[in-house]
CSV table of C-alpha atoms and ligand atoms in Angstrom, one decimal:
chain,number,residue,atom,x,y,z
A,272,MET,CA,98.0,77.7,105.3
A,273,PRO,CA,96.0,80.4,103.0
A,274,GLU,CA,98.2,83.4,102.5
A,275,ALA,CA,95.6,85.7,103.9
A,276,LEU,CA,96.1,84.1,107.3
A,277,SER,CA,99.9,84.4,107.5
A,278,ILE,CA,100.2,88.3,106.3
A,279,ARG,CA,102.0,90.5,108.8
A,280,THR,CA,99.8,93.2,110.2
A,281,ALA,CA,100.6,96.9,110.8
A,282,ALA,CA,100.5,96.1,114.6
A,283,GLU,CA,103.4,93.4,114.1
A,284,SER,CA,105.5,95.7,112.2
A,285,SER,CA,105.1,99.1,114.1
A,286,PRO,CA,105.4,98.9,117.7
A,287,ALA,CA,103.4,102.5,118.0
A,288,ALA,CA,100.6,100.9,115.9
A,289,ALA,CA,100.5,98.0,118.4
A,290,THR,CA,100.1,100.3,121.1
A,291,ALA,CA,97.5,102.2,119.6
A,292,ALA,CA,95.6,99.2,118.9
A,293,THR,CA,95.6,97.9,122.2
A,294,ALA,CA,95.7,100.7,124.5
A,295,ALA,CA,92.5,101.4,126.1
A,296,PRO,CA,90.1,103.6,126.2
A,297,ARG,CA,90.2,104.5,122.5
A,298,GLU,CA,89.0,108.0,121.5
A,299,ILE,CA,86.2,107.6,119.1
A,300,LYS,CA,86.3,109.8,115.9
A,301,VAL,CA,83.3,108.5,114.1
A,302,THR,CA,80.1,106.8,115.2
A,303,ALA,CA,77.5,105.3,112.8
A,304,ARG,CA,74.2,103.8,114.2
A,305,ASP,CA,71.6,102.0,112.1
A,306,VAL,CA,73.0,103.4,108.9
A,307,ASN,CA,70.6,102.4,105.8
A,308,VAL,CA,71.3,103.8,102.5
A,309,SER,CA,69.3,103.3,99.3
A,310,TYR,CA,69.5,104.5,95.8
A,311,GLY,CA,66.0,104.8,94.7
A,312,GLU,CA,64.4,101.4,95.5
A,313,LYS,CA,67.4,99.6,95.7
A,314,GLN,CA,68.9,99.4,99.3
A,315,ALA,CA,72.6,99.3,99.2
A,316,LEU,CA,73.3,99.4,102.9
A,317,PHE,CA,71.6,97.6,106.0
A,318,ASP,CA,71.8,98.7,109.8
A,319,VAL,CA,75.6,99.6,109.8
A,320,ASP,CA,76.9,100.2,113.1
A,321,VAL,CA,80.5,100.9,113.9
A,322,ASP,CA,82.7,103.1,115.9
A,323,ILE,CA,86.2,104.4,114.4
A,324,ALA,CA,88.9,105.5,116.7
A,325,ALA,CA,90.7,108.6,116.3
A,326,ARG,CA,94.3,108.7,114.8
A,327,SER,CA,94.1,105.2,113.4
A,328,VAL,CA,93.8,103.4,110.2
A,329,MET,CA,90.4,101.4,109.6
A,330,ALA,CA,90.2,99.2,106.5
A,331,PHE,CA,87.1,98.2,105.0
A,332,ILE,CA,86.9,95.1,103.0
A,333,GLY,CA,84.4,93.1,101.1
A,334,PRO,CA,83.3,92.0,97.6
A,335,SER,CA,82.4,94.3,94.8
A,336,GLY,CA,79.2,96.1,95.3
A,337,CYS,CA,78.8,95.3,99.2
A,338,GLY,CA,78.6,99.0,99.9
A,339,LYS,CA,82.0,100.1,100.8
A,340,SER,CA,82.2,103.2,98.8
A,341,THR,CA,78.6,103.9,99.7
A,342,PHE,CA,79.4,103.8,103.2
A,343,LEU,CA,82.6,105.7,103.0
A,344,ARG,CA,80.6,108.6,101.1
A,345,CYS,CA,78.2,108.6,104.0
A,346,ILE,CA,81.0,110.0,106.4
A,347,ASN,CA,81.6,113.1,104.4
A,348,ARG,CA,78.0,113.4,102.9
A,349,MET,CA,79.4,112.9,99.4
A,350,ASN,CA,76.2,110.8,98.8
A,351,ASP,CA,74.3,114.1,99.1
A,352,THR,CA,75.4,114.7,95.6
A,353,ILE,CA,73.4,111.8,94.2
A,354,PRO,CA,70.0,113.0,93.9
A,355,ILE,CA,68.5,109.4,94.2
A,356,CYS,CA,70.6,108.4,97.4
A,357,ARG,CA,68.9,108.3,100.6
A,358,VAL,CA,70.7,108.0,103.8
A,359,THR,CA,69.0,107.2,107.3
A,360,GLY,CA,70.4,106.6,110.8
A,361,ARG,CA,72.9,108.5,112.6
A,362,ILE,CA,76.6,109.3,111.9
A,363,GLU,CA,78.3,111.4,114.4
A,364,VAL,CA,82.0,113.1,114.1
A,365,ASP,CA,83.2,114.0,117.6
A,366,GLY,CA,79.7,113.3,119.1
A,367,ARG,CA,78.0,115.8,116.7
A,368,ASP,CA,75.3,114.5,114.2
A,369,ILE,CA,76.8,115.3,110.6
A,370,TYR,CA,73.3,115.0,109.0
A,371,ASP,CA,72.0,117.7,111.4
A,372,PRO,CA,70.5,120.3,109.1
A,373,GLU,CA,72.7,123.0,110.9
A,374,ILE,CA,75.9,121.5,109.8
A,375,ASP,CA,77.8,123.2,106.9
A,376,VAL,CA,78.3,120.6,104.3
A,377,VAL,CA,81.5,122.5,102.8
A,378,GLN,CA,83.0,122.8,106.5
A,379,LEU,CA,82.2,119.4,106.9
A,380,ARG,CA,84.0,118.0,103.7
A,381,ALA,CA,87.0,120.2,104.8
A,382,ARG,CA,87.1,118.2,108.1
A,383,VAL,CA,86.6,115.0,106.4
A,384,GLY,CA,88.7,115.0,103.3
A,385,MET,CA,88.6,112.1,100.6
A,386,VAL,CA,91.1,110.6,98.2
A,387,PHE,CA,89.5,108.8,95.2
A,388,GLN,CA,90.7,105.7,93.3
A,389,LYS,CA,91.7,107.6,90.2
A,390,PRO,CA,93.9,110.3,90.9
A,391,ASN,CA,91.7,113.5,90.1
A,392,PRO,CA,93.8,116.7,90.1
A,393,PHE,CA,92.2,119.6,89.0
A,394,PRO,CA,93.2,120.9,85.8
A,395,LYS,CA,95.4,123.5,87.5
A,396,SER,CA,99.0,124.0,88.4
A,397,ILE,CA,100.5,121.7,91.0
A,398,TYR,CA,100.4,124.9,93.3
A,399,GLU,CA,97.0,125.8,92.6
A,400,ASN,CA,95.9,122.3,93.3
A,401,VAL,CA,97.1,122.5,97.0
A,402,ALA,CA,96.4,126.1,97.4
A,403,TYR,CA,92.9,125.6,96.3
A,404,GLY,CA,91.2,124.5,99.6
A,405,PRO,CA,93.3,126.6,101.9
A,406,ARG,CA,92.2,129.8,99.9
A,407,LEU,CA,88.4,128.7,99.8
A,408,HIS,CA,88.5,128.3,103.5
A,409,GLY,CA,90.4,131.4,104.2
A,410,MET,CA,93.2,129.7,105.9
A,411,ALA,CA,95.9,132.1,104.7
A,412,THR,CA,96.1,136.1,105.0
A,413,ASN,CA,98.9,136.4,102.6
A,414,LYS,CA,100.7,134.8,99.9
A,415,ALA,CA,103.7,133.9,102.1
A,416,GLU,CA,101.3,131.9,104.4
A,417,LEU,CA,99.6,130.3,101.3
A,418,ASP,CA,103.2,129.3,100.3
A,419,ALA,CA,103.9,127.9,103.4
A,420,ILE,CA,100.8,125.7,103.5
A,421,VAL,CA,101.4,124.4,100.0
A,422,GLU,CA,105.1,123.4,100.9
A,423,GLU,CA,104.1,121.7,104.1
A,424,SER,CA,101.5,119.8,102.7
A,425,LEU,CA,103.4,118.7,99.6
A,426,ARG,CA,106.4,117.7,102.0
A,427,ARG,CA,103.6,115.8,104.3
A,428,ALA,CA,102.7,114.1,101.2
A,429,SER,CA,106.4,113.1,100.4
A,430,LEU,CA,106.0,114.9,97.0
A,431,TRP,CA,107.9,118.2,97.7
A,432,LYS,CA,111.4,117.2,96.5
A,433,GLU,CA,110.0,115.9,93.3
A,434,VAL,CA,107.9,119.1,92.4
A,435,SER,CA,109.6,122.0,94.3
A,436,ASP,CA,111.2,123.1,91.0
A,437,ARG,CA,107.9,123.1,89.1
A,438,LEU,CA,105.0,124.2,91.0
A,439,GLU,CA,103.8,126.1,88.1
A,440,GLN,CA,103.2,123.2,85.9
A,441,PRO,CA,99.9,121.4,85.3
A,442,GLY,CA,99.1,118.6,88.1
A,443,THR,CA,97.9,116.5,85.3
A,444,GLY,CA,101.3,116.4,84.0
A,445,LEU,CA,102.6,114.3,86.8
A,446,SER,CA,102.8,110.5,86.9
A,447,GLY,CA,99.9,108.6,88.2
A,448,GLY,CA,101.6,107.8,91.6
A,449,GLN,CA,102.8,111.6,92.0
A,450,GLN,CA,99.1,112.7,91.0
A,451,GLN,CA,97.7,110.5,93.7
A,452,ARG,CA,100.3,112.0,96.3
A,453,LEU,CA,99.3,115.5,94.9
A,454,CYS,CA,95.7,114.8,95.7
A,455,ILE,CA,96.7,113.4,99.3
A,456,ALA,CA,98.7,116.7,99.6
A,457,ARG,CA,95.4,118.6,98.3
A,458,ALA,CA,93.3,116.8,101.0
A,459,ILE,CA,95.7,117.5,103.9
A,460,ALA,CA,96.3,121.2,102.8
A,461,VAL,CA,92.9,122.2,104.6
A,462,SER,CA,93.9,120.3,107.9
A,463,PRO,CA,91.2,117.6,108.0
A,464,GLU,CA,90.6,115.2,110.8
A,465,ILE,CA,89.7,112.4,108.7
A,466,ILE,CA,90.9,111.2,105.3
A,467,LEU,CA,88.7,108.8,103.4
A,468,MET,CA,90.5,106.8,100.8
A,469,ASP,CA,88.5,104.8,98.3
A,470,GLU,CA,91.1,102.3,97.0
A,471,PRO,CA,93.8,105.0,96.6
A,472,CYS,CA,96.2,102.6,95.2
A,473,SER,CA,94.5,100.6,92.7
A,474,ALA,CA,95.9,102.6,89.7
A,475,LEU,CA,99.3,102.6,91.0
A,476,ASP,CA,102.4,100.3,90.6
A,477,PRO,CA,103.8,98.4,93.6
A,478,ILE,CA,106.4,101.3,94.1
A,479,ALA,CA,104.0,104.0,94.0
A,480,THR,CA,101.8,101.7,96.4
A,481,ALA,CA,104.4,101.3,99.0
A,482,ARG,CA,105.0,105.1,99.2
A,483,ILE,CA,101.4,105.7,99.8
A,484,GLU,CA,101.5,103.0,102.2
A,485,GLU,CA,104.2,104.4,104.1
A,486,LEU,CA,102.5,107.9,103.9
A,487,ILE,CA,99.4,106.6,105.4
A,488,ASP,CA,101.6,105.3,108.3
A,489,GLU,CA,102.9,108.6,109.0
A,490,LEU,CA,99.7,110.5,108.6
A,491,THR,CA,98.0,108.2,111.2
A,492,GLU,CA,99.7,110.5,113.8
A,493,ASN,CA,97.4,113.3,113.1
A,494,PHE,CA,94.7,112.0,111.3
A,495,THR,CA,91.9,109.5,111.3
A,496,ILE,CA,92.0,107.5,108.0
A,497,ILE,CA,89.6,105.0,106.5
A,498,ILE,CA,90.8,103.2,103.4
A,499,VAL,CA,88.6,100.9,101.1
A,500,THR,CA,90.9,98.3,99.6
A,501,HIS,CA,90.7,95.2,97.8
A,502,SER,CA,94.0,94.1,98.8
A,503,MET,CA,94.0,92.1,101.9
A,504,GLN,CA,97.7,92.5,102.3
A,505,GLN,CA,97.3,96.2,102.1
A,506,ALA,CA,94.7,96.2,104.6
A,507,ALA,CA,97.0,94.1,106.8
A,508,ARG,CA,99.9,96.3,106.3
A,509,VAL,CA,98.4,99.8,107.1
A,510,SER,CA,95.3,99.4,109.3
A,511,GLN,CA,94.9,98.7,112.9
A,512,ARG,CA,91.3,97.7,112.5
A,513,THR,CA,89.2,96.0,109.7
A,514,ALA,CA,85.5,96.0,108.8
A,515,PHE,CA,84.3,93.3,106.5
A,516,PHE,CA,81.2,94.2,104.3
A,517,HIS,CA,78.9,91.7,102.4
A,518,LEU,CA,75.9,92.3,100.7
A,519,GLY,CA,75.3,95.5,102.3
A,520,ARG,CA,76.0,94.7,105.8
A,521,LEU,CA,78.8,95.3,108.1
A,522,ILE,CA,79.5,91.5,109.1
A,523,GLU,CA,82.6,91.9,111.3
A,524,GLU,CA,84.7,94.7,112.6
A,525,GLY,CA,87.8,94.2,115.1
A,526,PRO,CA,91.4,94.4,115.3
A,527,THR,CA,93.1,93.6,111.8
A,528,GLU,CA,95.0,90.9,113.1
A,529,GLN,CA,92.3,89.1,114.5
A,530,ILE,CA,89.9,89.7,111.4
A,531,PHE,CA,92.7,88.0,109.4
A,532,SER,CA,93.7,85.1,111.7
A,533,ASN,CA,90.7,84.4,113.5
A,534,PRO,CA,87.4,86.0,112.1
A,535,LYS,CA,84.2,85.2,114.1
A,536,ASP,CA,81.8,85.0,111.0
A,537,ARG,CA,82.1,82.1,108.5
A,538,ARG,CA,81.4,84.9,105.6
A,539,THR,CA,84.5,86.8,106.9
A,540,GLN,CA,86.5,83.7,106.8
A,541,ASP,CA,85.5,82.8,103.4
A,542,TYR,CA,86.2,86.1,102.0
A,543,ILE,CA,89.9,86.3,103.4
A,544,THR,CA,90.6,82.9,102.2
A,545,GLY,CA,89.6,83.7,98.9
A,546,ARG,CA,86.5,81.3,98.7
A,547,PHE,CA,84.6,84.3,97.1
A,548,GLY,CA,84.6,87.5,96.2
B,225,ATP,N1,75.3,106.2,92.2
B,225,ATP,C1,74.9,105.1,92.4
B,225,ATP,N2,73.5,104.8,91.7
B,225,ATP,C2,72.7,103.6,92.0
B,225,ATP,N3,73.2,102.8,92.7
B,225,ATP,C3,74.4,102.9,93.0
B,225,ATP,C4,75.2,103.9,93.0
B,225,ATP,N4,76.4,103.9,93.5
B,225,ATP,C5,76.4,102.5,94.3
B,225,ATP,N5,75.3,102.1,93.9
B,225,ATP,C6,74.8,100.6,94.2
B,225,ATP,O1,75.1,100.3,95.7
B,225,ATP,C7,75.7,99.2,95.8
B,225,ATP,C8,76.9,99.2,96.7
B,225,ATP,O2,77.8,99.9,95.9
B,225,ATP,P1,79.2,100.5,96.3
B,225,ATP,O3,80.1,101.2,95.2
B,225,ATP,O4,79.0,101.3,97.5
B,225,ATP,O5,79.9,99.2,96.4
B,225,ATP,P2,81.7,98.8,96.7
B,225,ATP,O6,81.7,97.9,98.0
B,225,ATP,O7,82.1,100.0,96.9
B,225,ATP,O8,82.2,98.0,95.5
B,225,ATP,P3,83.4,98.3,94.7
B,225,ATP,O9,84.4,97.2,95.5
B,225,ATP,O10,83.1,97.4,93.4
B,225,ATP,O11,83.8,99.6,94.5
B,225,ATP,C9,76.0,98.4,94.4
B,225,ATP,O12,74.6,97.4,94.2
B,225,ATP,C10,75.8,99.8,93.5
B,225,ATP,O13,75.4,99.1,92.2
B,226,MG,MG1,84.0,101.2,95.8
């Protein structure tokens, strides 16, 4: 039996996740309809439709270049920063069109945070990395409140114990795995509702990866998480639902266990069994 078909899924290992995956009805956090994205003349995504449930983890998988990062960036309008990028269709967060001209993009990105493949702490202290967003958004009225947000965020990112005695040191001086947890702390400091993670563990060793995966599991209680990963084992471990992309199309989306054990589409089957990709 191919390994991809025998991996343990989040639903099997966590009863709470299993309940979340099967209990109906699901509260939908993100809705995408007919999303098409082009970079100049080149179309990168075609007619993507998907519903993403609140307080769950959805994994995006698929071969390199299939559009996973492009779609992820649509959800907090990061693609706006790429001049040749054009997005059409509709994406809603809590039923509200995020491409509506009245949407404040800075506010949107506070609600929809992002963690990147390569940890990218600001060239500032550990404290300032986490305090930056809350300060920008006026979330604290005094230093004590800001301190509390910084501590709480670092605790939730399970980094506090390692850095509490050196908050004034540069964030870039931490190990790769610590830097990635710092970036997660920075993302959660502004109390986002959704966290987008683009291959957050690809630069990390197995121990740091396991910590991030545990953290994702804990964060699901409060946040909606969308994670791009090239590791099918990781998708199976952390997500309740998985979407498979291929050549710019979302081919199939469903409960992670079903996608890995009984995919409906031949292309999904070929990918998860390692026949291409
Ligand atoms: N900034 C950009 N300018 C032009 N084309 C881009 C840009 N970003 C992505 N593309 C193109 O869009 C397509 C989808 O790329 P995308 O980065 O979304 O794929 P991906 O699924 O995330 O791949 P990977 O697994 O390698 O990260 C590719 O053909 C890529 O070359
Ligand atoms: Mg990518």
